[in-house]
């Protein structure tokens, strides 16, 4: 089971204790997966989904909130690429359907269907209702990538206005949701791991939140170890390369001018470096009498390199 499916499984089992929260969640589901048929023959609400969890949640919310008769059916839809099971939650009693639409603010004062695709502001006025609405939207068309590979949270919307409202609701809790258009759909997405953790908390997926946090801790520890290893490897390469250059410069001076022509303190460090090619600057400093620090050793080695470069410039001898 994917991480997204684990989150949906957890969210689908949650039923808010307050009716207004259930209305908000149901409004998201009907708005994203519902079809409303209204005419002289009556009024029907149909929720179609490929996800059994969404069908179950819709059925439970309708029955618990309105105590009405709800039909659920499933059929296999076949196309050229694959066959998929489609679940349909149907409220076919006109009086019951109209009662639901009125509660979800999807009909106006005249009893006509509203044209807006967004949730009525009254339904998402309270923070708990906004959480419920986001939860319902994610159940219908949301997904989270495998956190072991990448961090990506998204909810797919059919209309720009709906995506904008969903973005605003998410941002009211802190996460910086963004919108991008993908073909004919609008994607509300988040790519920062800590903000995805916040989203799971907002929706009430606390078990999934802990699982994600555990994965994040392991990933961050692994990344930290890799950074330290890479840093240490880079430092070792840098030290080795510096030592090789120092040895080249010292040999150049030995074979041309000779150590006897160098100042005593430079000749001393040159001989020590040749005798101890793997020693660190601190170790070289401790070998001197009297001992000196790393900066002092480094200064003398730089001076040797400058002298070697002057010799090469005079003789035309290239660096090996």
Coordinates of C-alpha atoms in Angstrom, one line a residue:
X1 CA 0.0 0.0 0.0
X2 CA 1.3 3.5 -1.0
X3 CA 1.9 6.2 1.6
X4 CA -1.0 8.2 0.0
X5 CA -3.3 5.2 0.4
X6 CA -2.2 4.9 4.1
X7 CA -3.1 8.5 4.6
X8 CA -6.5 8.1 2.9
X9 CA -7.2 5.0 4.9
X10 CA -6.6 6.9 8.1
X11 CA -8.6 10.0 7.1
X12 CA -11.6 7.9 5.8
X13 CA -12.2 6.4 9.3
X14 CA -12.4 9.9 10.9
X15 CA -15.9 11.3 11.5
X16 CA -15.9 14.8 13.1
X17 CA -18.2 15.1 16.2
X18 CA -19.6 18.4 15.0
X19 CA -22.2 18.6 12.2
X20 CA -20.8 21.7 10.7
X21 CA -17.4 20.0 10.2
X22 CA -19.2 17.0 8.5
X23 CA -21.0 19.5 6.2
X24 CA -17.7 21.1 5.2
X25 CA -16.0 17.8 4.4
X26 CA -19.1 16.6 2.5
X27 CA -19.1 19.9 0.5
X28 CA -15.5 19.2 -0.6
X29 CA -16.4 15.7 -1.7
X30 CA -19.6 16.7 -3.6
X31 CA -17.8 19.7 -5.1
X32 CA -14.9 17.6 -6.4
X33 CA -16.5 14.2 -7.2
X34 CA -20.2 14.9 -7.3
X35 CA -22.7 15.5 -10.1
X36 CA -26.1 17.2 -9.4
X37 CA -29.0 16.6 -11.7
X38 CA -31.9 19.0 -11.2
X39 CA -35.0 19.5 -13.3
X40 CA -38.7 19.0 -13.5
X41 CA -38.3 15.3 -12.8
X42 CA -36.7 16.1 -9.4
X43 CA -33.2 16.4 -7.9
X44 CA -30.4 13.8 -7.7
X45 CA -27.0 13.9 -6.2
X46 CA -24.4 11.4 -7.6
X47 CA -20.9 11.0 -6.3
X48 CA -18.7 8.9 -8.6
X49 CA -15.2 7.8 -7.5
X50 CA -12.6 5.2 -8.2
X51 CA -11.7 5.1 -4.6
X52 CA -13.7 2.8 -2.3
X53 CA -12.6 4.9 0.7
X54 CA -14.2 8.0 -0.7
X55 CA -17.4 6.1 -1.5
X56 CA -17.5 4.8 2.1
X57 CA -16.8 8.2 3.6
X58 CA -19.5 9.9 1.4
X59 CA -22.0 7.2 2.4
X60 CA -21.2 7.6 6.1
X61 CA -21.3 11.4 6.1
X62 CA -24.6 11.5 4.2
X63 CA -26.3 9.0 6.5
X64 CA -24.8 10.4 9.8
X65 CA -25.5 14.0 9.0
X66 CA -28.9 13.8 7.3
X67 CA -30.2 10.4 8.2
X68 CA -31.4 9.7 4.7
X69 CA -31.5 6.7 2.4
X70 CA -28.3 6.4 0.2
X71 CA -27.7 3.9 -2.5
X72 CA -24.2 2.6 -3.3
X73 CA -23.3 0.7 -6.4
X74 CA -20.1 -0.4 -8.3
X75 CA -19.4 -1.3 -11.9
X76 CA -16.4 -2.0 -14.1
X77 CA -15.5 0.7 -16.6
X78 CA -13.4 -0.6 -19.4
X79 CA -11.4 1.5 -21.9
X80 CA -8.5 0.8 -24.3
X81 CA -5.8 1.0 -21.6
X82 CA -7.3 -0.6 -18.5
X83 CA -10.4 -1.6 -16.6
X84 CA -11.3 0.2 -13.4
X85 CA -14.0 -0.1 -10.8
X86 CA -16.2 2.9 -10.4
X87 CA -18.2 3.4 -7.2
X88 CA -21.4 5.5 -7.2
X89 CA -23.0 7.0 -4.1
X90 CA -26.5 8.1 -5.1
X91 CA -29.1 10.3 -3.3
X92 CA -32.1 9.9 -5.6
X93 CA -34.9 11.0 -3.4
X94 CA -35.7 14.6 -4.5
X95 CA -36.6 15.9 -1.0
X96 CA -33.5 14.3 0.6
X97 CA -31.2 15.6 -2.2
X98 CA -32.6 19.1 -1.9
X99 CA -32.1 19.0 1.8
X100 CA -28.4 18.1 1.3
X101 CA -27.9 20.8 -1.3
X102 CA -29.5 23.4 1.0
X103 CA -27.2 22.4 3.9
X104 CA -24.2 22.5 1.6
X105 CA -25.2 26.0 0.4
X106 CA -25.3 24.8 -3.2
X107 CA -28.7 26.3 -3.8
X108 CA -29.7 30.0 -3.6
X109 CA -32.6 31.6 -1.9
X110 CA -34.8 31.0 -4.9
X111 CA -34.0 27.3 -4.8
X112 CA -31.8 27.3 -7.9
X113 CA -28.4 25.7 -8.1
X114 CA -25.5 28.1 -7.5
X115 CA -23.0 28.5 -10.3
X116 CA -19.9 28.8 -8.2
X117 CA -17.5 25.9 -7.9
X118 CA -16.1 27.1 -4.6
X119 CA -17.4 26.3 -1.1
X120 CA -19.6 28.8 0.5
X121 CA -17.5 30.9 2.9
X122 CA -20.0 30.1 5.7
X123 CA -19.1 26.4 5.5
X124 CA -15.4 27.1 6.0
X125 CA -15.6 30.0 8.4
X126 CA -14.2 28.1 11.5
X127 CA -10.7 26.5 11.6
X128 CA -12.2 23.1 12.4
X129 CA -14.4 23.3 9.3
X130 CA -11.5 24.4 7.1
X131 CA -9.5 21.3 8.3
X132 CA -12.5 19.1 7.4
X133 CA -12.8 20.7 4.0
X134 CA -9.2 20.2 3.2
X135 CA -9.5 16.6 4.4
X136 CA -12.4 15.9 2.1
X137 CA -10.6 17.5 -0.9
X138 CA -7.5 15.4 -0.2
X139 CA -9.6 12.2 0.0
X140 CA -11.1 12.9 -3.4
X141 CA -8.1 14.0 -5.4
X142 CA -5.0 14.3 -3.3
X143 CA -1.8 12.4 -3.1
X144 CA 1.6 12.4 -1.3
X145 CA 4.7 11.0 -2.8
X146 CA 6.7 8.3 -1.1
X147 CA 8.6 10.3 1.5
X148 CA 11.6 8.0 1.3
X149 CA 12.2 9.3 -2.2
X150 CA 10.9 12.9 -2.3
X151 CA 8.5 15.3 -0.6
X152 CA 5.4 16.2 -2.6
X153 CA 1.9 16.9 -1.5
X154 CA -0.8 17.8 -4.1
X155 CA -4.6 18.1 -4.6
X156 CA -5.9 18.2 -8.1
X157 CA -8.7 20.7 -8.9
X158 CA -10.8 21.1 -12.1
X159 CA -11.2 24.8 -11.8
X160 CA -8.8 27.7 -11.1
X161 CA -11.2 29.3 -8.7
X162 CA -11.5 26.2 -6.6
X163 CA -7.7 25.7 -6.5
X164 CA -7.4 29.3 -5.4
X165 CA -9.9 28.9 -2.5
X166 CA -8.2 25.6 -1.4
X167 CA -4.8 27.4 -1.5
X168 CA -6.2 30.2 0.7
X169 CA -7.6 27.7 3.2
X170 CA -4.3 25.8 3.4
X171 CA -2.3 29.1 3.8
X172 CA -4.6 30.1 6.7
X173 CA -2.9 27.4 8.7
X174 CA 0.7 28.3 7.6
X175 CA 1.8 26.0 4.8
X176 CA 2.8 27.9 1.7
X177 CA 0.7 26.1 -0.9
X178 CA 1.3 27.0 -4.5
X179 CA -0.7 26.4 -7.7
X180 CA 0.5 25.1 -11.1
X181 CA -1.6 24.2 -14.2
X182 CA -1.2 20.7 -15.5
X183 CA -3.1 20.2 -18.8
X184 CA -6.7 21.1 -18.0
X185 CA -6.3 20.8 -14.2
X186 CA -4.9 23.0 -11.5
X187 CA -2.7 21.5 -8.9
X188 CA -2.4 22.9 -5.3
X189 CA 0.9 21.5 -4.1
X190 CA 3.5 21.7 -1.3
X191 CA 7.1 20.4 -1.7
X192 CA 8.7 21.1 1.7
X193 CA 8.8 18.2 4.1
X194 CA 8.1 20.1 7.3
X195 CA 5.0 21.7 5.7
X196 CA 3.7 18.3 4.5
X197 CA 4.0 17.2 8.1
X198 CA 1.9 20.3 9.0
X199 CA -0.7 19.3 6.4
X200 CA -1.1 15.8 7.9
X201 CA -1.6 17.4 11.2
X202 CA -4.2 19.8 9.7
X203 CA -6.1 17.0 8.2
X204 CA -5.9 14.9 11.3
X205 CA -3.7 12.0 9.9
X206 CA -1.6 11.7 13.1
X207 CA -0.4 8.2 12.6
X208 CA 0.8 9.0 9.1
X209 CA 2.4 12.1 10.5
X210 CA 4.5 10.1 12.9
X211 CA 5.5 7.7 10.1
X212 CA 6.5 10.6 8.0
X213 CA 8.5 12.2 10.8
X214 CA 10.4 8.9 11.4
X215 CA 11.3 8.7 7.7
X216 CA 12.4 12.4 7.7
X217 CA 14.6 11.8 10.7
X218 CA 16.3 8.8 9.0
X219 CA 16.7 10.7 5.8
X220 CA 18.1 13.8 7.5
X221 CA 20.6 11.6 9.5
X222 CA 21.6 9.8 6.3
X223 CA 22.1 13.1 4.5
X224 CA 24.0 14.6 7.4
X225 CA 26.4 11.5 7.4
X226 CA 26.8 11.8 3.6
X227 CA 27.6 15.5 3.9
X228 CA 30.2 14.8 6.6
X229 CA 31.8 12.0 4.7
X230 CA 31.9 14.1 1.5
X231 CA 33.4 17.0 3.5
X232 CA 36.0 14.8 5.1
X233 CA 36.9 13.2 1.7
X234 CA 37.2 16.7 0.2
X235 CA 39.5 17.8 3.1
X236 CA 41.6 14.6 2.7
X237 CA 42.0 15.3 -1.1
X238 CA 42.9 18.9 -0.4
X239 CA 45.5 17.8 2.2
X240 CA 46.9 15.2 -0.1
X241 CA 47.1 17.6 -3.0
X242 CA 48.8 20.2 -0.9
X243 CA 51.3 17.7 0.4
X244 CA 52.1 16.5 -3.1
X245 CA 52.7 20.1 -4.3
X246 CA 54.9 20.8 -1.2
X247 CA 57.0 17.8 -1.9
X248 CA 57.4 18.8 -5.6
X249 CA 58.5 22.3 -4.5
X250 CA 60.9 21.0 -1.9
X251 CA 62.5 18.6 -4.3
X252 CA 62.9 21.4 -6.9
X253 CA 64.8 23.5 -4.4
X254 CA 66.9 20.5 -3.2
X255 CA 67.9 19.6 -6.8
X256 CA 68.6 23.2 -7.9
X257 CA 69.8 25.6 -5.2
X258 CA 70.3 22.9 -2.5
X259 CA 69.1 23.1 1.1
X260 CA 72.4 24.6 2.2
X261 CA 71.5 27.8 0.4
X262 CA 68.1 28.2 2.2
X263 CA 67.6 30.0 5.5
X264 CA 68.0 27.5 8.4
X265 CA 64.3 27.6 9.4
X266 CA 63.2 26.9 5.8
X267 CA 65.8 24.1 5.3
X268 CA 64.7 22.5 8.6
X269 CA 61.0 22.4 7.6
X270 CA 61.9 21.2 4.1
X271 CA 63.9 18.2 5.4
X272 CA 61.1 17.4 7.9
X273 CA 58.5 17.4 5.1
X274 CA 60.6 15.2 2.9
X275 CA 61.1 12.7 5.7
X276 CA 57.4 12.8 6.8
X277 CA 55.2 13.2 3.7
X278 CA 52.1 12.0 5.5
X279 CA 52.4 14.2 8.6
X280 CA 49.9 17.0 9.2
X281 CA 51.0 20.6 9.7
X282 CA 50.4 20.3 13.5
X283 CA 52.6 17.1 13.6
X284 CA 55.4 18.8 11.6
X285 CA 55.3 21.8 14.0
X286 CA 55.7 19.5 17.0
X287 CA 58.8 17.9 15.5
X288 CA 60.6 21.2 15.3
X289 CA 62.9 22.5 18.1
X290 CA 61.5 24.7 19.4
X291 CA 57.9 23.5 18.3
X292 CA 55.7 25.9 16.4
X293 CA 52.0 26.0 15.5
X294 CA 50.2 25.1 12.3
X295 CA 50.2 28.6 11.0
X296 CA 53.9 28.9 11.4
X297 CA 54.5 25.6 9.5
X298 CA 52.1 26.7 6.8
X299 CA 53.9 30.1 6.5
X300 CA 57.3 28.4 6.0
X301 CA 55.9 25.9 3.5
X302 CA 54.3 28.7 1.5
X303 CA 57.7 30.5 1.5
X304 CA 59.3 27.4 0.1
X305 CA 56.7 27.2 -2.6
X306 CA 57.3 30.8 -3.6
X307 CA 61.1 30.2 -3.8
X308 CA 60.5 27.1 -5.9
X309 CA 58.3 29.1 -8.3
X310 CA 61.0 31.7 -8.6
X311 CA 63.5 29.0 -9.5
X312 CA 61.2 27.6 -12.1
X313 CA 60.6 31.0 -13.7
X314 CA 64.4 31.5 -14.0
X315 CA 65.2 28.0 -15.3
X316 CA 62.0 27.5 -17.4
X317 CA 61.4 24.2 -15.6
X318 CA 57.7 23.4 -15.6
X319 CA 55.9 22.1 -12.5
X320 CA 55.6 18.3 -12.6

